[in-house]
Amino acid sequence: MKGKRVIAGILLAGILAVTLAGCKNTDNTKEETEKPV
């Protein structure tokens, strides 16, 4: 049970990190596209 929880926690942390990184990347691209216009 503990092992499964650890694995689930690592997966959740990885997914959160990817989503946060993705949001930051999209925000940066939005700002870059808005500036020239």
PDB file of C-alpha atoms in Angstrom:
ATOM      1  CA  MET A   1       0.000   0.000   0.000  1.00  0.00           C
ATOM      2  CA  LYS A   2       2.749   2.443   0.958  1.00  0.00           C
ATOM      3  CA  GLY A   3       4.661   1.679  -2.229  1.00  0.00           C
ATOM      4  CA  LYS A   4       1.589   2.378  -4.350  1.00  0.00           C
ATOM      5  CA  ARG A   5       1.033   5.686  -2.548  1.00  0.00           C
ATOM      6  CA  VAL A   6       4.637   6.724  -3.176  1.00  0.00           C
ATOM      7  CA  ILE A   7       4.342   5.879  -6.879  1.00  0.00           C
ATOM      8  CA  ALA A   8       1.018   7.736  -7.124  1.00  0.00           C
ATOM      9  CA  GLY A   9       2.558  10.762  -5.386  1.00  0.00           C
ATOM     10  CA  ILE A  10       5.501  10.804  -7.797  1.00  0.00           C
ATOM     11  CA  LEU A  11       3.155  10.548 -10.784  1.00  0.00           C
ATOM     12  CA  LEU A  12       0.941  13.359  -9.458  1.00  0.00           C
ATOM     13  CA  ALA A  13       3.978  15.547  -8.767  1.00  0.00           C
ATOM     14  CA  GLY A  14       5.285  14.894 -12.287  1.00  0.00           C
ATOM     15  CA  ILE A  15       1.925  15.702 -13.873  1.00  0.00           C
ATOM     16  CA  LEU A  16       1.630  18.905 -11.824  1.00  0.00           C
ATOM     17  CA  ALA A  17       5.163  19.934 -12.811  1.00  0.00           C
ATOM     18  CA  VAL A  18       4.392  19.332 -16.497  1.00  0.00           C
ATOM     19  CA  THR A  19       1.113  21.263 -16.344  1.00  0.00           C
ATOM     20  CA  LEU A  20       2.750  24.167 -14.507  1.00  0.00           C
ATOM     21  CA  ALA A  21       5.606  24.237 -17.029  1.00  0.00           C
ATOM     22  CA  GLY A  22       3.082  24.051 -19.880  1.00  0.00           C
ATOM     23  CA  CYS A  23       1.067  26.949 -18.446  1.00  0.00           C
ATOM     24  CA  LYS A  24       4.219  29.065 -18.080  1.00  0.00           C
ATOM     25  CA  ASN A  25       5.240  28.287 -21.665  1.00  0.00           C
ATOM     26  CA  THR A  26       1.810  29.182 -23.062  1.00  0.00           C
ATOM     27  CA  ASP A  27       1.747  32.408 -21.029  1.00  0.00           C
ATOM     28  CA  ASN A  28       5.159  33.385 -22.386  1.00  0.00           C
ATOM     29  CA  THR A  29       4.110  32.695 -25.976  1.00  0.00           C
ATOM     30  CA  LYS A  30       0.883  34.677 -25.483  1.00  0.00           C
ATOM     31  CA  GLU A  31       2.845  37.678 -24.177  1.00  0.00           C
ATOM     32  CA  GLU A  32       5.297  37.447 -27.066  1.00  0.00           C
ATOM     33  CA  THR A  33       2.515  37.312 -29.666  1.00  0.00           C
ATOM     34  CA  GLU A  34       0.615  40.193 -28.032  1.00  0.00           C
ATOM     35  CA  LYS A  35       3.604  42.582 -27.883  1.00  0.00           C
ATOM     36  CA  PRO A  36       4.180  42.923 -31.672  1.00  0.00           C
ATOM     37  CA  VAL A  37       0.434  43.309 -32.303  1.00  0.00           C
TER      38      VAL A  37
END
